[in-house]
PDB file of C-alpha atoms in Angstrom:
ATOM      1  CA  UNK O   1      30.529   2.883 -30.559  1.00 66.00           C
ATOM      2  CA  UNK O   2      28.351   0.018 -31.751  1.00 85.00           C
ATOM      3  CA  UNK O   3      25.437   0.403 -33.757  1.00 93.00           C
ATOM      4  CA  UNK O   4      22.132   0.644 -32.339  1.00 95.00           C
ATOM      5  CA  UNK O   5      20.275   0.291 -35.565  1.00 97.00           C
ATOM      6  CA  UNK O   6      21.439  -1.630 -38.780  1.00 97.00           C
ATOM      7  CA  UNK O   7      20.255  -1.042 -42.212  1.00 98.00           C
ATOM      8  CA  UNK O   8      16.791  -2.803 -41.907  1.00 98.00           C
ATOM      9  CA  UNK O   9      15.959  -1.041 -38.803  1.00 97.00           C
ATOM     10  CA  UNK O  10      16.703   2.352 -40.143  1.00 97.00           C
ATOM     11  CA  UNK O  11      14.462   1.604 -43.313  1.00 98.00           C
ATOM     12  CA  UNK O  12      11.615   0.348 -41.157  1.00 97.00           C
ATOM     13  CA  UNK O  13      11.973   3.423 -38.860  1.00 95.00           C
ATOM     14  CA  UNK O  14      11.671   5.567 -42.107  1.00 95.00           C
ATOM     15  CA  UNK O  15       8.748   3.590 -43.149  1.00 96.00           C
ATOM     16  CA  UNK O  16       7.050   4.045 -39.945  1.00 94.00           C
ATOM     17  CA  UNK O  17       7.902   7.614 -39.002  1.00 92.00           C
ATOM     18  CA  UNK O  18       8.530   9.296 -42.229  1.00 91.00           C
ATOM     19  CA  UNK O  19       6.383   7.660 -44.789  1.00 93.00           C
ATOM     20  CA  UNK O  20       6.364  10.877 -47.013  1.00 91.00           C
ATOM     21  CA  UNK O  21      10.133  10.045 -47.798  1.00 90.00           C
ATOM     22  CA  UNK O  22      10.454   6.252 -47.480  1.00 90.00           C
ATOM     23  CA  UNK O  23       9.597   5.477 -50.850  1.00 92.00           C
ATOM     24  CA  UNK O  24      12.316   7.831 -52.357  1.00 95.00           C
ATOM     25  CA  UNK O  25      15.199   7.500 -49.801  1.00 97.00           C
ATOM     26  CA  UNK O  26      16.630   4.280 -48.462  1.00 97.00           C
ATOM     27  CA  UNK O  27      19.537   3.337 -46.402  1.00 98.00           C
ATOM     28  CA  UNK O  28      21.901   1.488 -48.601  1.00 98.00           C
ATOM     29  CA  UNK O  29      24.556   0.522 -45.953  1.00 98.00           C
ATOM     30  CA  UNK O  30      25.605   1.371 -42.379  1.00 98.00           C
ATOM     31  CA  UNK O  31      28.669   0.511 -40.266  1.00 96.00           C
ATOM     32  CA  UNK O  32      30.638   2.198 -37.137  1.00 94.00           C
ATOM     33  CA  UNK O  33      32.083   4.876 -39.620  1.00 95.00           C
ATOM     34  CA  UNK O  34      29.929   5.454 -42.706  1.00 98.00           C
ATOM     35  CA  UNK O  35      26.210   5.507 -43.641  1.00 98.00           C
ATOM     36  CA  UNK O  36      25.275   5.580 -47.317  1.00 98.00           C
ATOM     37  CA  UNK O  37      21.766   6.498 -48.510  1.00 98.00           C
ATOM     38  CA  UNK O  38      20.355   6.523 -51.800  1.00 98.00           C
ATOM     39  CA  UNK O  39      17.890   9.120 -53.108  1.00 97.00           C
ATOM     40  CA  UNK O  40      15.690   7.658 -55.933  1.00 95.00           C
ATOM     41  CA  UNK O  41      15.507  10.727 -58.232  1.00 93.00           C
ATOM     42  CA  UNK O  42      12.496  11.383 -60.137  1.00 89.00           C
ATOM     43  CA  UNK O  43      10.418  14.272 -61.992  1.00 79.00           C
ATOM     44  CA  UNK O  44       9.339  15.702 -58.252  1.00 83.00           C
ATOM     45  CA  UNK O  45      13.185  16.379 -57.535  1.00 88.00           C
ATOM     46  CA  UNK O  46      13.810  18.451 -60.654  1.00 84.00           C
ATOM     47  CA  UNK O  47      14.137  22.225 -60.943  1.00 83.00           C
ATOM     48  CA  UNK O  48      13.481  23.773 -64.215  1.00 82.00           C
ATOM     49  CA  UNK O  49      16.354  22.996 -66.413  1.00 81.00           C
ATOM     50  CA  UNK O  50      16.309  19.287 -65.390  1.00 79.00           C
ATOM     51  CA  UNK O  51      18.522  19.316 -62.509  1.00 87.00           C
ATOM     52  CA  UNK O  52      18.173  18.020 -58.992  1.00 92.00           C
ATOM     53  CA  UNK O  53      16.866  20.965 -56.973  1.00 92.00           C
ATOM     54  CA  UNK O  54      18.906  22.280 -53.997  1.00 93.00           C
ATOM     55  CA  UNK O  55      16.236  21.924 -51.486  1.00 94.00           C
ATOM     56  CA  UNK O  56      16.035  18.085 -52.493  1.00 94.00           C
ATOM     57  CA  UNK O  57      19.886  17.868 -52.165  1.00 96.00           C
ATOM     58  CA  UNK O  58      19.736  19.517 -48.754  1.00 96.00           C
ATOM     59  CA  UNK O  59      16.928  17.094 -47.689  1.00 95.00           C
ATOM     60  CA  UNK O  60      18.861  14.130 -48.605  1.00 97.00           C
ATOM     61  CA  UNK O  61      21.715  15.270 -46.565  1.00 97.00           C
ATOM     62  CA  UNK O  62      19.559  16.321 -43.576  1.00 96.00           C
ATOM     63  CA  UNK O  63      17.739  12.771 -43.426  1.00 96.00           C
ATOM     64  CA  UNK O  64      20.719  10.845 -44.020  1.00 97.00           C
ATOM     65  CA  UNK O  65      22.945  12.523 -41.299  1.00 97.00           C
ATOM     66  CA  UNK O  66      19.923  12.236 -39.192  1.00 96.00           C
ATOM     67  CA  UNK O  67      19.789   8.496 -39.699  1.00 96.00           C
ATOM     68  CA  UNK O  68      23.655   8.155 -39.296  1.00 97.00           C
ATOM     69  CA  UNK O  69      22.998   9.598 -35.785  1.00 96.00           C
ATOM     70  CA  UNK O  70      20.039   7.276 -34.970  1.00 96.00           C
ATOM     71  CA  UNK O  71      22.357   4.184 -36.179  1.00 97.00           C
ATOM     72  CA  UNK O  72      24.451   5.072 -33.148  1.00 96.00           C
ATOM     73  CA  UNK O  73      21.814   6.337 -30.426  1.00 94.00           C
ATOM     74  CA  UNK O  74      18.861   4.236 -31.447  1.00 94.00           C
ATOM     75  CA  UNK O  75      15.218   5.442 -32.184  1.00 91.00           C
ATOM     76  CA  UNK O  76      15.234   9.155 -30.933  1.00 83.00           C
ATOM     77  CA  UNK O  77      12.706  10.714 -33.334  1.00 75.00           C
ATOM     78  CA  UNK O  78      12.876  14.105 -31.759  1.00 84.00           C
ATOM     79  CA  UNK O  79      16.742  14.631 -32.433  1.00 88.00           C
ATOM     80  CA  UNK O  80      16.594  18.020 -34.546  1.00 91.00           C
ATOM     81  CA  UNK O  81      18.822  19.863 -36.749  1.00 94.00           C
ATOM     82  CA  UNK O  82      20.129  23.041 -34.931  1.00 94.00           C
ATOM     83  CA  UNK O  83      22.538  24.168 -37.664  1.00 97.00           C
ATOM     84  CA  UNK O  84      23.455  23.345 -41.243  1.00 97.00           C
ATOM     85  CA  UNK O  85      25.958  24.534 -43.751  1.00 97.00           C
ATOM     86  CA  UNK O  86      25.973  23.144 -47.266  1.00 98.00           C
ATOM     87  CA  UNK O  87      28.248  23.689 -50.348  1.00 98.00           C
ATOM     88  CA  UNK O  88      26.797  23.160 -53.765  1.00 97.00           C
ATOM     89  CA  UNK O  89      29.786  22.295 -55.913  1.00 97.00           C
ATOM     90  CA  UNK O  90      28.628  20.853 -59.427  1.00 94.00           C
ATOM     91  CA  UNK O  91      25.545  19.929 -61.291  1.00 92.00           C
ATOM     92  CA  UNK O  92      24.243  16.328 -60.417  1.00 93.00           C
ATOM     93  CA  UNK O  93      24.265  14.021 -63.486  1.00 84.00           C
ATOM     94  CA  UNK O  94      21.033  13.910 -65.392  1.00 78.00           C
ATOM     95  CA  UNK O  95      18.887  10.929 -64.789  1.00 85.00           C
ATOM     96  CA  UNK O  96      20.927   9.554 -61.894  1.00 93.00           C
ATOM     97  CA  UNK O  97      19.931   8.760 -58.231  1.00 96.00           C
ATOM     98  CA  UNK O  98      22.051  10.713 -55.444  1.00 97.00           C
ATOM     99  CA  UNK O  99      23.997   8.890 -52.995  1.00 98.00           C
ATOM    100  CA  UNK O 100      24.888  10.519 -49.663  1.00 98.00           C
ATOM    101  CA  UNK O 101      27.955   9.374 -47.804  1.00 98.00           C
ATOM    102  CA  UNK O 102      27.699  10.400 -44.045  1.00 98.00           C
ATOM    103  CA  UNK O 103      30.296  10.446 -41.124  1.00 98.00           C
ATOM    104  CA  UNK O 104      29.596  11.406 -37.624  1.00 97.00           C
ATOM    105  CA  UNK O 105      32.352  13.814 -36.505  1.00 97.00           C
ATOM    106  CA  UNK O 106      31.280  14.125 -32.771  1.00 97.00           C
ATOM    107  CA  UNK O 107      28.587  12.422 -30.930  1.00 96.00           C
ATOM    108  CA  UNK O 108      27.750  13.798 -27.469  1.00 94.00           C
ATOM    109  CA  UNK O 109      25.029  13.463 -24.991  1.00 92.00           C
ATOM    110  CA  UNK O 110      23.222  16.597 -26.171  1.00 94.00           C
ATOM    111  CA  UNK O 111      24.910  17.332 -29.531  1.00 96.00           C
ATOM    112  CA  UNK O 112      25.767  15.422 -32.704  1.00 97.00           C
ATOM    113  CA  UNK O 113      27.868  16.858 -35.565  1.00 98.00           C
ATOM    114  CA  UNK O 114      27.756  15.000 -39.090  1.00 98.00           C
ATOM    115  CA  UNK O 115      29.445  15.594 -42.594  1.00 98.00           C
ATOM    116  CA  UNK O 116      27.810  14.303 -45.718  1.00 98.00           C
ATOM    117  CA  UNK O 117      29.016  14.186 -49.268  1.00 98.00           C
ATOM    118  CA  UNK O 118      26.661  13.884 -52.046  1.00 98.00           C
ATOM    119  CA  UNK O 119      27.401  12.156 -55.279  1.00 97.00           C
ATOM    120  CA  UNK O 120      25.463  11.221 -58.436  1.00 95.00           C
ATOM    121  CA  UNK O 121      25.403   7.504 -58.442  1.00 95.00           C
ATOM    122  CA  UNK O 122      28.431   6.363 -60.281  1.00 91.00           C
ATOM    123  CA  UNK O 123      30.276   9.572 -60.298  1.00 93.00           C
ATOM    124  CA  UNK O 124      33.599  10.129 -58.793  1.00 94.00           C
ATOM    125  CA  UNK O 125      33.304  13.734 -57.813  1.00 97.00           C
ATOM    126  CA  UNK O 126      30.860  15.111 -54.977  1.00 98.00           C
ATOM    127  CA  UNK O 127      28.085  17.508 -56.072  1.00 97.00           C
ATOM    128  CA  UNK O 128      27.644  18.750 -52.538  1.00 98.00           C
ATOM    129  CA  UNK O 129      29.156  18.885 -49.165  1.00 98.00           C
ATOM    130  CA  UNK O 130      27.136  19.515 -46.086  1.00 98.00           C
ATOM    131  CA  UNK O 131      27.713  19.713 -42.313  1.00 98.00           C
ATOM    132  CA  UNK O 132      25.109  19.749 -39.704  1.00 98.00           C
ATOM    133  CA  UNK O 133      24.682  19.626 -35.875  1.00 97.00           C
ATOM    134  CA  UNK O 134      21.751  18.040 -34.437  1.00 96.00           C
ATOM    135  CA  UNK O 135      20.425  18.423 -30.622  1.00 96.00           C
ATOM    136  CA  UNK O 136      19.748  15.248 -29.055  1.00 94.00           C
ATOM    137  CA  UNK O 137      16.849  15.417 -26.414  1.00 91.00           C
ATOM    138  CA  UNK O 138      17.760  14.367 -23.010  1.00 87.00           C
ATOM    139  CA  UNK O 139      16.958  10.764 -21.910  1.00 77.00           C
ATOM    140  CA  UNK O 140      14.084  10.492 -19.342  1.00 72.00           C
ATOM    141  CA  UNK O 141      15.278  10.640 -15.858  1.00 61.00           C
ATOM    142  CA  UNK O 142      14.706   6.920 -15.104  1.00 47.00           C
ATOM    143  CA  UNK O 143      17.183   5.857 -17.988  1.00 50.00           C
ATOM    144  CA  UNK O 144      19.866   8.474 -17.046  1.00 50.00           C
ATOM    145  CA  UNK O 145      19.846   6.943 -13.294  1.00 49.00           C
ATOM    146  CA  UNK O 146      21.011   3.561 -14.985  1.00 48.00           C
ATOM    147  CA  UNK O 147      24.171   4.909 -16.643  1.00 50.00           C
TER     148      UNK O 147
END
């Protein structure tokens, strides 16, 4: 399936619709098979002990998979997470950004399933693995008639 949104359009979408994360999360690259997003880690993402918090890692995976879906279907702001599973496998490296490598495993009319591996920038081993299912809202009736 051809991309509906490229890196610059996805980042512009974040700026416009999710300004609360746009200053810290950016799409690095996207193609038909893979989206890579970067979280610019700073003090607000850390838990006591100086490591990146689990909720921060989960949020990165959630937004990155959402963007990978939008790259394929276009701007559908109301697509929502309906299921999520995450495995935290190792502590992220201190003082490093996080990279999310996302693949869409299934893209249907009403559901999309994605998978994301999270790495410390420059690291070879994943720190987390996440799979998520999203509900895609139905298209307006006039658009469905054109398909």
